[in-house]
Amino acid sequence: MRMIVALSKDIAPREKEAVFSYLADNGFSVREQNVGGDVLLVASGGAGGAVSGGGIPAVSERELSLLPGVARVAQTSKPYQLAARETKGSDTIVSVNTGTGSVVQIGGARICVIAGPCAVESKEQIAETAACVRESGAVILRGGAYKPRTSPYAFQGLGMKGLEYMKAAGEAQGMPIVTEVVSPELVDGMKDLTDIFQIGARNMQNFELLKRAGSLGKPVLLKRGASATIEEWLLAAEYLLAAGSKDVMLCERGIRTFETYTRNTLDISAIPVLKGLSHLPVIVDPSHAVGIRDMVPRAALAAIAAGADGLTVEVHPKPEKALSDGPQSLYPEQFERLMRDIEALAPVVGKELLRLPRKESGEPKKNAADANWAQAFSLVTEKIAFCGESGAYAEQALDRAFGENAPRLALPSFPAVFDAVLDGSAVCGIVPVENSLTGTIHENYDLFTRYPDVAITGELKLRIVHCLIAADGASLDTIRTVRSHSQGFAQCKEFLDKHPQWRFETWNNTAAAVHSIAGDGQTPDITVAAIASEAAAKVYGLKALKSGIEKNPQNYTRFVIIARRNVSLPAAAFLRENSAGEQPNKASLVFSIKDEAGSLYPCLQILNKYGISMTKLESRPILGQPWSYMFYVDITVEESGKLETALAELKNQTENMLFLGVYRAAV
Ligand code: PEP
Ligand code: MN
């Protein structure tokens, strides 16, 4: 049994020393490790190696957790420790520099697609493949310079020359590169050329290679050995982590089974198993698993559905001419189609497909969009406001839009979010405006008319899966009271109707409802439950009695990102689409018209005249003016030039018009 002690980020040197002495005084030997951004002390032994009867080290875990500067204490009996899920409070997010000032983050709420040929064959081939996979949406370029081939007579790769070609191709596209290192002696020569080291399946247990590659502090993609168990694989990852690597990704690439139809057997179940056992991101390589081109895309989608954080896919401009793995390499068109399918699947699994900024032809590589994108995804240093607390759906939306590391400001109400944006205590905010089951969230739409200086700068859609959450010992029969936000009740009406004896209490947000039942942790009340996300249940150590209680699984909430009007923000490119340099294609406005017959008609005519399509039209009563209304309109625009003219004409036709913002529509 080992104790893992996670230290707070701001621990003082004196406090750290005190933690070390406490452990040493109790007979532990202590090793300090940095794993995925967390500083951990791994303590083994304890009271001269003695452990109490239940296998618990003879030191009080509680006492340890109360020492100043200690964030968390966990125990693990697994043979791997640094790779174990218990070791870290959250999923590891691996950061890789693109070389153009931005950072690709792998893990968490993102899906990262790596693509490229099996092997670098020539300068032209890698440059052409890089351009085409980048165009379809890959964010990292793969390719082998040193190829571990089964036959000594097969093409062995171009070696360092190939790596140089690949680096140039990656740089030309603003993409980081990943390439396999096959022996410890090659590590030093390759380290300045590659962004990520790949350890191949054949080398998964080459421990000298793992130690060497892990010691450089560069991200490593560790492939699973063809006959390796999950435990052996995690122990190989442990070698990398123990050697000092903090950015390790696991890559399932198929294992040897009795089946011979496919090249290997893709172990889909390894994905959820790893997610349970480890905090490391899981990438899936469907190409080497399946080995048959036309079957690769379906296996790729299955991997995403099973919870993979990303894919690595072989693509070749002319697979029939490829020097290695041609039969499993996708044609560029197949890859493009796969990327579109992944984009459609991503919201179903609550994730966002990671994109690089779009490259305009002829534009310099290091353009402004790159810088904005970097800020939006990894360098946001100012706070983003949301309503709720840890575990709230709005926080999940925030993670998707800005990354898990973005600083945040949790506030108790929607007006407080608008206030924070207005007074500058938050650089922007994120609020829900519409749900696919219950319609418009009027409270927020109405706030736009109260806060005319706040505008919409982006949107995103989040899939909402509600759970009925309660304390240990509770069951559907013990519940008397259910707490949630009004949206939670509305979206789960059918389920709640089956329990007419339950009382409902409305809370400001779903996470606060969960927090309220967590209480002080001493006396769990088994008569109350809350409707909220599984994430909220985890935050407060509660369990989901039932999940998926929303009335239809196609349950999405549309969030908008709000900012002060006319303020040029450091992270103006909030959402993937905007940040990718694509033009905004959606606008929202509110207007009122004369209270007379047919006065809406000319407004619609203007939209029709300019070929602008309307995705929302809704009337809301104007406060204090009975029977007069504001119209809320969302329109999609293809040519922004037309939009300006149309808006000018619309302004003349209406009594009051408030332009809420122009932004890129969420997929
Ligand atoms: C590769 O990715 O090119 C490769 C050789 O894969 P694996 O090590 O999984 O066989
Ligand atoms: Mn290959």
PDB file of C-alpha atoms and ligand atoms in Angstrom, residues 118 142 147 288 314 325 328, ligand 2:
ATOM      1  CA  CYS A 118       2.549   5.206 -41.732  1.00  0.00           C
ATOM      2  CA  ARG A 142       2.022  11.460 -37.478  1.00  0.00           C
ATOM      3  CA  LYS A 147      10.079   1.987 -38.907  1.00  0.00           C
ATOM      4  CA  HIS A 288      -3.148  -0.864 -36.974  1.00  0.00           C
ATOM      5  CA  GLU A 314      -3.040   6.486 -41.102  1.00  0.00           C
ATOM      6  CA  ASP A 325       0.729  -0.132 -44.420  1.00  0.00           C
ATOM      7  CA  GLN A 328      -4.959   0.221 -43.971  1.00  0.00           C
TER       8      GLN A 328
HETATM    9 MN    MN B   2       1.792   1.724 -39.830  1.00  0.00          MN
END
